Coordinates of C-alpha atoms in Angstrom, one line a residue:
X1292 CA 9.5 21.5 4.0
X1293 CA 7.1 23.1 7.0
X1294 CA 4.5 23.8 3.7
X1295 CA 4.6 19.7 2.8
X1296 CA 4.1 18.7 6.4
X1297 CA 1.0 21.3 6.1
X1298 CA -0.1 19.7 3.4
X1299 CA 0.0 16.3 4.4
X1300 CA -1.7 16.8 7.5
X1301 CA -4.5 19.5 6.5
X1302 CA -7.8 18.2 6.7
X1303 CA -8.4 17.9 3.0
X1304 CA -5.4 15.2 2.9
X1305 CA -6.5 13.5 6.5
X1306 CA -7.6 10.4 5.2
X1307 CA -5.1 9.2 2.6
X1308 CA -2.6 10.2 5.2
X1309 CA -4.3 8.3 7.8
X1310 CA -4.7 5.3 5.6
X1311 CA -0.7 5.7 4.4
X1312 CA 0.3 6.1 8.3
X1313 CA -1.8 2.8 8.9
X1314 CA -0.1 0.6 6.2
X1315 CA 3.4 2.2 7.6
X1316 CA 2.7 1.2 11.2
X1317 CA 1.7 -2.3 9.8
X1318 CA 4.8 -2.9 7.7
X1319 CA 7.0 -1.5 10.6
X1320 CA 5.4 -4.2 12.8
X1321 CA 5.8 -6.5 10.5
X1322 CA 9.5 -6.0 10.0
X1323 CA 9.9 -5.7 13.8
X1324 CA 8.3 -9.5 14.1
X1325 CA 10.8 -10.8 11.4
X1326 CA 13.8 -9.4 13.0
X1327 CA 12.5 -10.8 16.2
X1328 CA 11.6 -9.3 19.6
X1329 CA 13.8 -10.7 22.2
X1330 CA 14.8 -7.3 23.4
X1331 CA 11.0 -6.7 24.2
X1332 CA 11.0 -9.6 26.6
X1333 CA 8.8 -8.6 29.4
X1334 CA 5.8 -10.6 31.0
X1335 CA 2.2 -8.9 31.9
X1336 CA -0.1 -11.3 33.6
X1337 CA -3.8 -9.9 32.9
X1338 CA -6.7 -12.2 33.7
X1339 CA -10.0 -11.3 32.3
X1340 CA -13.6 -13.3 32.8
X1341 CA -16.2 -12.4 30.4
X1342 CA -19.4 -14.5 29.7
X1343 CA -21.5 -13.5 27.1
X1344 CA -24.7 -15.3 26.5
X1345 CA -26.9 -14.1 23.4
X1346 CA -29.6 -15.4 21.3
X1347 CA -30.6 -14.3 17.7
X1348 CA -33.1 -14.7 15.2
X1349 CA -32.0 -14.3 11.6
X1350 CA -33.6 -14.8 8.5
X1351 CA -31.6 -16.9 6.4
X1352 CA -32.5 -15.0 3.2
X1353 CA -29.4 -14.1 1.4
X1354 CA -28.6 -11.3 -1.1
X1355 CA -26.4 -12.4 -4.0
X1356 CA -23.1 -11.0 -3.9
X1357 CA -21.5 -12.4 -6.7
X1358 CA -20.8 -9.3 -8.6
X1359 CA -18.7 -8.1 -5.6
X1360 CA -16.5 -11.2 -5.5
X1361 CA -16.3 -10.5 -9.2
X1362 CA -15.0 -7.2 -8.6
X1363 CA -12.6 -8.2 -5.9
X1364 CA -11.2 -10.7 -8.5
X1365 CA -11.0 -8.2 -11.2
X1366 CA -8.6 -5.9 -8.9
X1367 CA -6.5 -9.0 -7.9
X1368 CA -7.9 -8.9 -4.4
X1369 CA -8.3 -12.6 -4.2
X1370 CA -5.1 -13.7 -5.5
X1371 CA -3.0 -12.0 -3.2
X1372 CA -2.9 -11.0 0.6
X1373 CA -4.7 -8.0 1.7
X1374 CA -2.2 -6.1 3.1
X1375 CA 0.1 -5.9 0.1
X1376 CA -2.7 -5.1 -2.1
X1377 CA -3.9 -2.2 0.4
X1378 CA -0.1 -1.0 0.1
X1379 CA -0.2 -0.9 -3.4
X1380 CA -3.7 1.1 -3.2
X1381 CA -2.9 3.5 -0.7
X1382 CA 0.5 4.6 -1.8
X1383 CA -1.1 6.0 -5.3
X1384 CA -4.1 7.4 -3.5
X1385 CA -1.8 9.4 -1.2
X1386 CA 0.0 10.8 -3.8
X1387 CA -3.0 11.8 -5.8
X1388 CA -4.7 13.4 -3.3
X1389 CA -1.8 15.3 -1.8
X1390 CA -1.0 16.5 -5.4
X1391 CA -4.1 17.6 -6.6
X1392 CA -5.1 19.1 -3.4
X1393 CA -2.0 21.1 -3.3
X1394 CA -2.7 22.2 -6.9
X1395 CA -6.0 23.4 -6.5
X1396 CA -5.4 24.7 -2.8
X1397 CA -8.3 22.6 -1.1
X1398 CA -7.6 22.7 2.6
X1399 CA -11.2 21.7 3.7
X1400 CA -12.2 17.9 4.9
X1401 CA -15.2 18.2 2.2
X1402 CA -13.1 19.7 -0.7
X1403 CA -10.8 17.0 -0.1
X1404 CA -13.7 14.3 -0.3
X1405 CA -14.1 15.8 -4.0
X1406 CA -10.8 14.3 -4.8
X1407 CA -10.6 11.5 -2.6
X1408 CA -13.3 9.4 -4.3
X1409 CA -12.3 9.9 -7.7
X1410 CA -8.6 9.4 -6.9
X1411 CA -9.8 6.1 -5.1
X1412 CA -11.0 5.1 -8.4
X1413 CA -8.0 5.5 -10.2
X1414 CA -5.8 4.5 -7.4
X1415 CA -7.7 0.9 -7.7
X1416 CA -6.9 0.2 -11.5
X1417 CA -3.3 1.5 -10.8
X1418 CA -3.4 -1.4 -8.0
X1419 CA -4.5 -3.6 -10.5
X1420 CA -1.7 -3.1 -12.7
X1421 CA 1.0 -3.1 -9.9
X1422 CA -0.2 -6.1 -8.3
X1423 CA -0.5 -8.1 -11.5
X1424 CA 3.1 -9.6 -11.4
X1425 CA 2.3 -10.5 -7.7
X1426 CA -1.2 -11.8 -8.1
X1427 CA 0.9 -14.7 -10.7
X1428 CA 3.6 -15.2 -8.0
X1429 CA 0.9 -15.7 -5.4
X1430 CA -0.9 -18.0 -7.7
X1431 CA 2.1 -20.1 -8.3
X1432 CA 2.8 -20.4 -4.6
X1433 CA -0.8 -21.6 -4.3
X1434 CA -0.9 -24.3 -7.0
X1435 CA 2.8 -25.4 -5.4
X1436 CA 1.6 -26.0 -2.1
X1437 CA -1.5 -28.2 -3.3
X1438 CA -1.4 -31.8 -2.8
X1439 CA -1.2 -33.7 -6.0
X1440 CA -3.7 -36.8 -6.1
X1441 CA -1.8 -40.1 -6.7
X1442 CA -4.8 -42.3 -6.1
X1443 CA -5.1 -44.7 -9.2
X1444 CA -1.9 -43.7 -10.8

């Protein structure tokens, strides 16, 4: 068990483990919010006064980023909530990085990056196929929530 903990928290697995911890904390907060927070009823009275004045001169030259939107849609990111999609991305990423780094014996941060980027690429496709049913579900919910035009009928 101690070997597993050492592998998970080694420098080679720092980024995937940090992402997984972030996802786990997010879902714990969601569950706590769903169950209710009446037991945490305390009152904080914090008063801040911030005044910011800024002038900016920005050129309106915009770059064409439609290819980024197409990539995000391909991976089902625009079809479902980001944190659900990110959960389906991070868990396989963490599993791949832990197993490959452990198998190859990588413990350094930079050697872990050699595995992280290919694992991220593979995890994107795993997330695409595992989120496909959820994307269809959220698309159906979105269609049901749109108003029907009855003018002229």
